[in-house]
Short mmCIF file of C-alpha atoms in Angstrom, two decimals:
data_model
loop_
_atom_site.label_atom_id
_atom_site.label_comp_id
_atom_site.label_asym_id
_atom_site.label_seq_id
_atom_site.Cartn_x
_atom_site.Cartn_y
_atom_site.Cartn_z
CA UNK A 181 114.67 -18.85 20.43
CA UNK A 182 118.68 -19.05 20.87
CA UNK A 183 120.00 -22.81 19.38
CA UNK A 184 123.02 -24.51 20.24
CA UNK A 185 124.05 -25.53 23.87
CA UNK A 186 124.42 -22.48 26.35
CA UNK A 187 128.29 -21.29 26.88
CA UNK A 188 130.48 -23.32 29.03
CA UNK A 189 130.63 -21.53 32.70
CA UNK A 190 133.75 -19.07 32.82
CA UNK A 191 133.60 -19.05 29.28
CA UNK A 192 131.10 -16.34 28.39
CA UNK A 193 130.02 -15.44 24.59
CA UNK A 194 131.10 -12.54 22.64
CA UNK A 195 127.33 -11.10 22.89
CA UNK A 196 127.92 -10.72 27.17
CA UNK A 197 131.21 -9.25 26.68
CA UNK A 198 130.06 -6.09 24.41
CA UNK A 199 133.44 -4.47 24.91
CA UNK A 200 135.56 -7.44 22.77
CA UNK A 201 133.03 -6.76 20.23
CA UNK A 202 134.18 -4.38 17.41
CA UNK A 203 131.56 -3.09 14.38
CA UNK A 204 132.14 -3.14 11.10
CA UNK A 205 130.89 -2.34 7.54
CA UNK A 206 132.00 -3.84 4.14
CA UNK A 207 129.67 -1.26 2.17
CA UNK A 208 127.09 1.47 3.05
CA UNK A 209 126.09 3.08 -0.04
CA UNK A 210 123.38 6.11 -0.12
CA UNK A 211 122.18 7.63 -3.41
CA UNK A 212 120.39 10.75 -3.56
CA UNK A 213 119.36 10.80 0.39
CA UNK A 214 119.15 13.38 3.01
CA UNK A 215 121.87 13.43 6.05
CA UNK A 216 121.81 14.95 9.14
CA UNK A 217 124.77 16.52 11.05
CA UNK A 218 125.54 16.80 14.59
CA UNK A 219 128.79 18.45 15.75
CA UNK A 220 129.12 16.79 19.11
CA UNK A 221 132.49 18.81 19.75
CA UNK A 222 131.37 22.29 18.65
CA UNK A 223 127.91 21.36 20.29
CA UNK A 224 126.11 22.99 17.29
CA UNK A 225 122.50 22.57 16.43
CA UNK A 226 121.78 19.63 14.06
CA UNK A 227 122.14 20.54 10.19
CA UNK A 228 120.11 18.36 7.54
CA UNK A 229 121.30 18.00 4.05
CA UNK A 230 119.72 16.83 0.60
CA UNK A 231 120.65 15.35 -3.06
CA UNK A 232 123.46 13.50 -1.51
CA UNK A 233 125.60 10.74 -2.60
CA UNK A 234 127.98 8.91 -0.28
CA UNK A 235 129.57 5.61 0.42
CA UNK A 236 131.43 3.82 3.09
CA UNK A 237 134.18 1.36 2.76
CA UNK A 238 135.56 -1.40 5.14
CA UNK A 239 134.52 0.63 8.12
CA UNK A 240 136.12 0.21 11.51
CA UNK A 241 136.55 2.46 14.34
CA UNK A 242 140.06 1.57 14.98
CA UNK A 243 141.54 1.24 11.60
CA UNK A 244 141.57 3.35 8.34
CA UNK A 245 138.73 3.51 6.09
CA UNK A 246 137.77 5.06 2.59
CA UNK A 247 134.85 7.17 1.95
CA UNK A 248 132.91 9.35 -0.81
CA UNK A 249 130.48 11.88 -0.62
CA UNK A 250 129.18 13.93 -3.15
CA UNK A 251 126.23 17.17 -2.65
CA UNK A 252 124.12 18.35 -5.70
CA UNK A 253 123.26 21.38 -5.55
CA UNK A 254 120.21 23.17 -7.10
CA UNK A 255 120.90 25.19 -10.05
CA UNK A 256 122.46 25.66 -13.55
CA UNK A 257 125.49 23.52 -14.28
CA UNK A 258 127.42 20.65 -12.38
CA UNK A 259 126.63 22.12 -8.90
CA UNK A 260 128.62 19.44 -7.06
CA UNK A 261 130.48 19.68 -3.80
CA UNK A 262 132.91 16.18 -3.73
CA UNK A 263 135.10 15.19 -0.81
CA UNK A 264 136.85 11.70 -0.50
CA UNK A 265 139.83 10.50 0.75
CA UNK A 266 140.59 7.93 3.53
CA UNK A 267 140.04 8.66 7.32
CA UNK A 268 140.55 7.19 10.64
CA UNK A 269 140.97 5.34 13.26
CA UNK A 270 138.98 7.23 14.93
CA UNK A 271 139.85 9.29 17.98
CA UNK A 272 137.53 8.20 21.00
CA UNK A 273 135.72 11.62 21.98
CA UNK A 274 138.30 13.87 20.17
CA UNK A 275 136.51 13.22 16.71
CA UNK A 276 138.56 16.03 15.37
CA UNK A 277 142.08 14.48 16.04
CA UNK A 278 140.89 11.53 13.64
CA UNK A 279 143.54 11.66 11.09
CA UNK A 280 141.96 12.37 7.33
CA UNK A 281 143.70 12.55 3.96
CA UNK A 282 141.58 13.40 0.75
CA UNK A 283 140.52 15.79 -1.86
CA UNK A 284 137.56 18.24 -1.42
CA UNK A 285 136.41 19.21 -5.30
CA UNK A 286 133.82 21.76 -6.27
CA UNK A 287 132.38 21.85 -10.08
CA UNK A 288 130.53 24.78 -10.88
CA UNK A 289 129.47 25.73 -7.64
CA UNK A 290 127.31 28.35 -6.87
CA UNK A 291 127.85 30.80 -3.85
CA UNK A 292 124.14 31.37 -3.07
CA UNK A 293 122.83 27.54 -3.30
CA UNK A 294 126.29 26.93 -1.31
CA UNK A 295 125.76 29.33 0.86
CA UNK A 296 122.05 27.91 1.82
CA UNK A 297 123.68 24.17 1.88
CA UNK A 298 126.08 25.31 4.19
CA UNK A 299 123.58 28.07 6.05
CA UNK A 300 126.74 30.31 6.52
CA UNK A 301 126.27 33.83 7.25
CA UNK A 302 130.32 34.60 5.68
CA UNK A 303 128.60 33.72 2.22
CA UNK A 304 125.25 36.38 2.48
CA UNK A 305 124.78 38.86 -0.32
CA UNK A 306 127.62 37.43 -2.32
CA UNK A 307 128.17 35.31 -5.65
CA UNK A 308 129.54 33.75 -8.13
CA UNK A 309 130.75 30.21 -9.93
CA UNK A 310 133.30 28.08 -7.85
CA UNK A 311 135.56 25.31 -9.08
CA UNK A 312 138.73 24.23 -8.04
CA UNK A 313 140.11 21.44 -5.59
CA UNK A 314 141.90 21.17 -2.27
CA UNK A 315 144.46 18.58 -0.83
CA UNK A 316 143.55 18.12 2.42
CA UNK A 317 145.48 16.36 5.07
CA UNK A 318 144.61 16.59 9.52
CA UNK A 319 146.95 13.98 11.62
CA UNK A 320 147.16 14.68 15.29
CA UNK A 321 145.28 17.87 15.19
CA UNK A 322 147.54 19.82 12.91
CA UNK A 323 145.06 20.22 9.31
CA UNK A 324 146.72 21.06 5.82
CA UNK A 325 144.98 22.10 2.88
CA UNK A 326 146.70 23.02 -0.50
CA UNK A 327 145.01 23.74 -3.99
CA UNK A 328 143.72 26.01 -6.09
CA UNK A 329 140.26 27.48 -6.56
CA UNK A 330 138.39 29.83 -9.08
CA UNK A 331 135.16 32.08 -9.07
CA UNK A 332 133.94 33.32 -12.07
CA UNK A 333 130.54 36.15 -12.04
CA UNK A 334 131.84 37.38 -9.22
CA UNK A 335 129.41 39.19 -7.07
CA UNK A 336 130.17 40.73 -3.67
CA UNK A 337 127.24 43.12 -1.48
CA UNK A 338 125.12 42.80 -5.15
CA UNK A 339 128.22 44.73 -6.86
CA UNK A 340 129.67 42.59 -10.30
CA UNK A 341 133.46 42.69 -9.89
CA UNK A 342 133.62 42.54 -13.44
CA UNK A 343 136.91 39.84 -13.40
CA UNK A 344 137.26 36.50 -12.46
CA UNK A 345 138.94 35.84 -8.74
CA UNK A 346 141.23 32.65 -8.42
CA UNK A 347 143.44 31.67 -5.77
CA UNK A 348 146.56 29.19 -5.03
CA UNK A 349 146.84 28.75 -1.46
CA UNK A 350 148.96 26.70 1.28
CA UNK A 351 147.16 26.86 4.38
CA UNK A 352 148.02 24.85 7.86
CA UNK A 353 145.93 24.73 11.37
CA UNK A 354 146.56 24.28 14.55
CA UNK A 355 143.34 23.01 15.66
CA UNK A 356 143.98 23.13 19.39
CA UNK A 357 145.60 26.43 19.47
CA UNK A 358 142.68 27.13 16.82
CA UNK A 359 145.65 29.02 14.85
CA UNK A 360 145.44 29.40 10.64
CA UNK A 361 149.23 29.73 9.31
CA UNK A 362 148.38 31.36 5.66
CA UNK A 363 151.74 29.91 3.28
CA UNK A 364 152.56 30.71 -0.04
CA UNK A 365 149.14 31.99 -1.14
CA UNK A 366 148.34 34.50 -3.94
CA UNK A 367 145.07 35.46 -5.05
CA UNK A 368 144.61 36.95 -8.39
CA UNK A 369 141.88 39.74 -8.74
CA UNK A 370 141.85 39.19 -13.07
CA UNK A 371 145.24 39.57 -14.02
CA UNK A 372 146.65 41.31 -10.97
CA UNK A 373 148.20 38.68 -8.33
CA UNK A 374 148.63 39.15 -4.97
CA UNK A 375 150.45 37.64 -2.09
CA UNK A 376 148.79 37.09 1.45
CA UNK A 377 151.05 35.67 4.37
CA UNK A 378 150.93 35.36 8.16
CA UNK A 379 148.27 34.33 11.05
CA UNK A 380 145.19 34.11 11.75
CA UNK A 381 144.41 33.34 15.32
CA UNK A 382 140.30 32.76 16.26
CA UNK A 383 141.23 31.62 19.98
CA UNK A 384 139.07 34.95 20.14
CA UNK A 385 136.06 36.53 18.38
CA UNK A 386 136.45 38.79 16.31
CA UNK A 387 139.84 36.72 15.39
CA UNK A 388 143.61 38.43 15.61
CA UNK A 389 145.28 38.45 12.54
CA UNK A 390 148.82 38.87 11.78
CA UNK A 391 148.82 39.26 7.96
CA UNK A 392 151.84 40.65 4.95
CA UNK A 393 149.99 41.42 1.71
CA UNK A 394 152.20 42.70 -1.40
CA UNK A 395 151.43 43.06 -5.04
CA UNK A 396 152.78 45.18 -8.03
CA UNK A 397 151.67 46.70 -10.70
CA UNK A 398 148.00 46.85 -9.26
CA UNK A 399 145.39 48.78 -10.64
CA UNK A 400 143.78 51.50 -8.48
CA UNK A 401 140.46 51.57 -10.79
CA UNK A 402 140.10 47.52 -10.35
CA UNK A 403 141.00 47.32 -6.47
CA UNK A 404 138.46 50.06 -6.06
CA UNK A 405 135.58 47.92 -7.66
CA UNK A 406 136.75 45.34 -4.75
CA UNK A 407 137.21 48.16 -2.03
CA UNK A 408 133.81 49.45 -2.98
CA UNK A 409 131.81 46.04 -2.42
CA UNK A 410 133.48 46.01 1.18
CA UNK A 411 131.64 48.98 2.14
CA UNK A 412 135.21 51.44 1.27
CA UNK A 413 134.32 53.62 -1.67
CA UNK A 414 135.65 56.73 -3.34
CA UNK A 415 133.56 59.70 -3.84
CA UNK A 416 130.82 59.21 -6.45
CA UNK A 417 131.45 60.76 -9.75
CA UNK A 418 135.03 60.42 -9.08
CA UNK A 419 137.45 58.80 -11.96
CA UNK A 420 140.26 57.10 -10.17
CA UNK A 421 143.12 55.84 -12.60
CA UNK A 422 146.98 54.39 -11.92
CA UNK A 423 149.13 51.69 -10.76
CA UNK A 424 150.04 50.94 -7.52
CA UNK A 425 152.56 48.51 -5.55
CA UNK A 426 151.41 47.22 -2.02
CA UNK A 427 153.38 46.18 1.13
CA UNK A 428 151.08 46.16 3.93
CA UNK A 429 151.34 44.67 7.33
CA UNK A 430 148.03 44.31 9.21
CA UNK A 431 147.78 43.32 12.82
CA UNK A 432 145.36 43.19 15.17
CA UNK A 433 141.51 42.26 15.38
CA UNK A 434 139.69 41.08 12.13
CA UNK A 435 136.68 43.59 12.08
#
């Protein structure tokens, strides 16, 4: 039973006034637990996740707070998927204008655990080793990422590429316009680079893009290994060599 002397009429407790109340956490700390996931704003079925590290710091809803989370994955190597940073306060039933700045981190990643983990179609029937980390920065609905990632055993449809795939890219979104603005981003296919610009806008499905690609010196016998794993192959039997420069502009709808 309660102690103490009742409150003071016209002077009610903090308990019958639940809206002065406000929670918060010094510490939550999980080690090696399973989360679950539900996407209230995308209204997507509930996702459940396992070998997962995480904790919470000085938690409030209306004030910054840090946080860490780390995924193991199954497999050879590090397998681990990191993201950290600092987020809130958070945005009363617009979760995704909650302003977040961290680093997402992947060591030694592998594209078919990740691909279960995630349970993304994008990632069927393809491979490989990813490492690499992103800058990541969302304030009022507008989301920047910036880094650099690598995948090595590169597998795409079952077909080895044969060379290593990295990429340096400078990406922005406009969340509510649910617009990608691709900056400054160059992927390299082994040693030949090339640059990707423009929009990508997924207001619509399949998505419009509005993309410049350019490269030099590219070779056809490479690019073919690539064109061939997307379903676009030359004739079989045939022996394509050369070098070819690229200045393509591509509009319109992504499939």
């Amino acid at each position: 039973a309660p102690s103490g002397p009742p409150p003071s009429p016209g002077k009610p407790s903090e308990s019958s006034n639940p809206g002065g109340q406000q929670f918060t956490l010094a510490r939550l700390a999980i080690t090696d637990g399973q989360v679950g996931v539900t996407d209230l704003q995308s209204k997507t079925p509930r996702a459940l996740y396992d070998h997962i590290d995480a904790s919470l710091r000085d938690f409030t809803s209306n004030a910054p707070f840090s946080f860490e989370v780390a995924a193991h994955l199954p497999g050879p190597g590090t397998q681990q998927v990191r993201l950290q940073g600092q987020a809130g306060p958070i945005a009363p039933g617009q979760p995704a204008l909650t302003p977040f700045h961290g680093t997402l981190e992947l060591q030694q990643v592998g594209i078919a655990g990740l691909q279960k983990f995630l349970d993304s179609p994008a990632l069927v029937n393809t491979d490989g080793v990813l490492s690499g980390q992103t800058k990541i920065s969302s304030e009022s609905g507008k989301l920047a990422a910036s880094g650099q990632m690598n995948l090595q055993n590169a597998k795409v449809r079952g077909l080895d590429l044969g060379y290593p795939i990295s990429a340096q890219y400078d990406i922005t979104e406009d969340l509510a316009a649910s617009l990608i603005t691709i900056r400054d981003t160059t992927i390299n296919l082994g040693a030949m680079p090339i640059s990707v610009m423009g929009t990508v806008n997924t207001t619509t499905s399949p998505a419009q893009v509005d993309l410049r690609v350019k490269s030099k010196q590219v070779s056809i016998a490479e690019a073919a290994k690539l064109a061939a794993a997307s379903g676009v192959a030359f004739s079989p039997g045939a022996t394509i060599n050369g070098i070819v420069d690229v200045d393509v502009r591509a509009q319109g709808a992504a499939d």
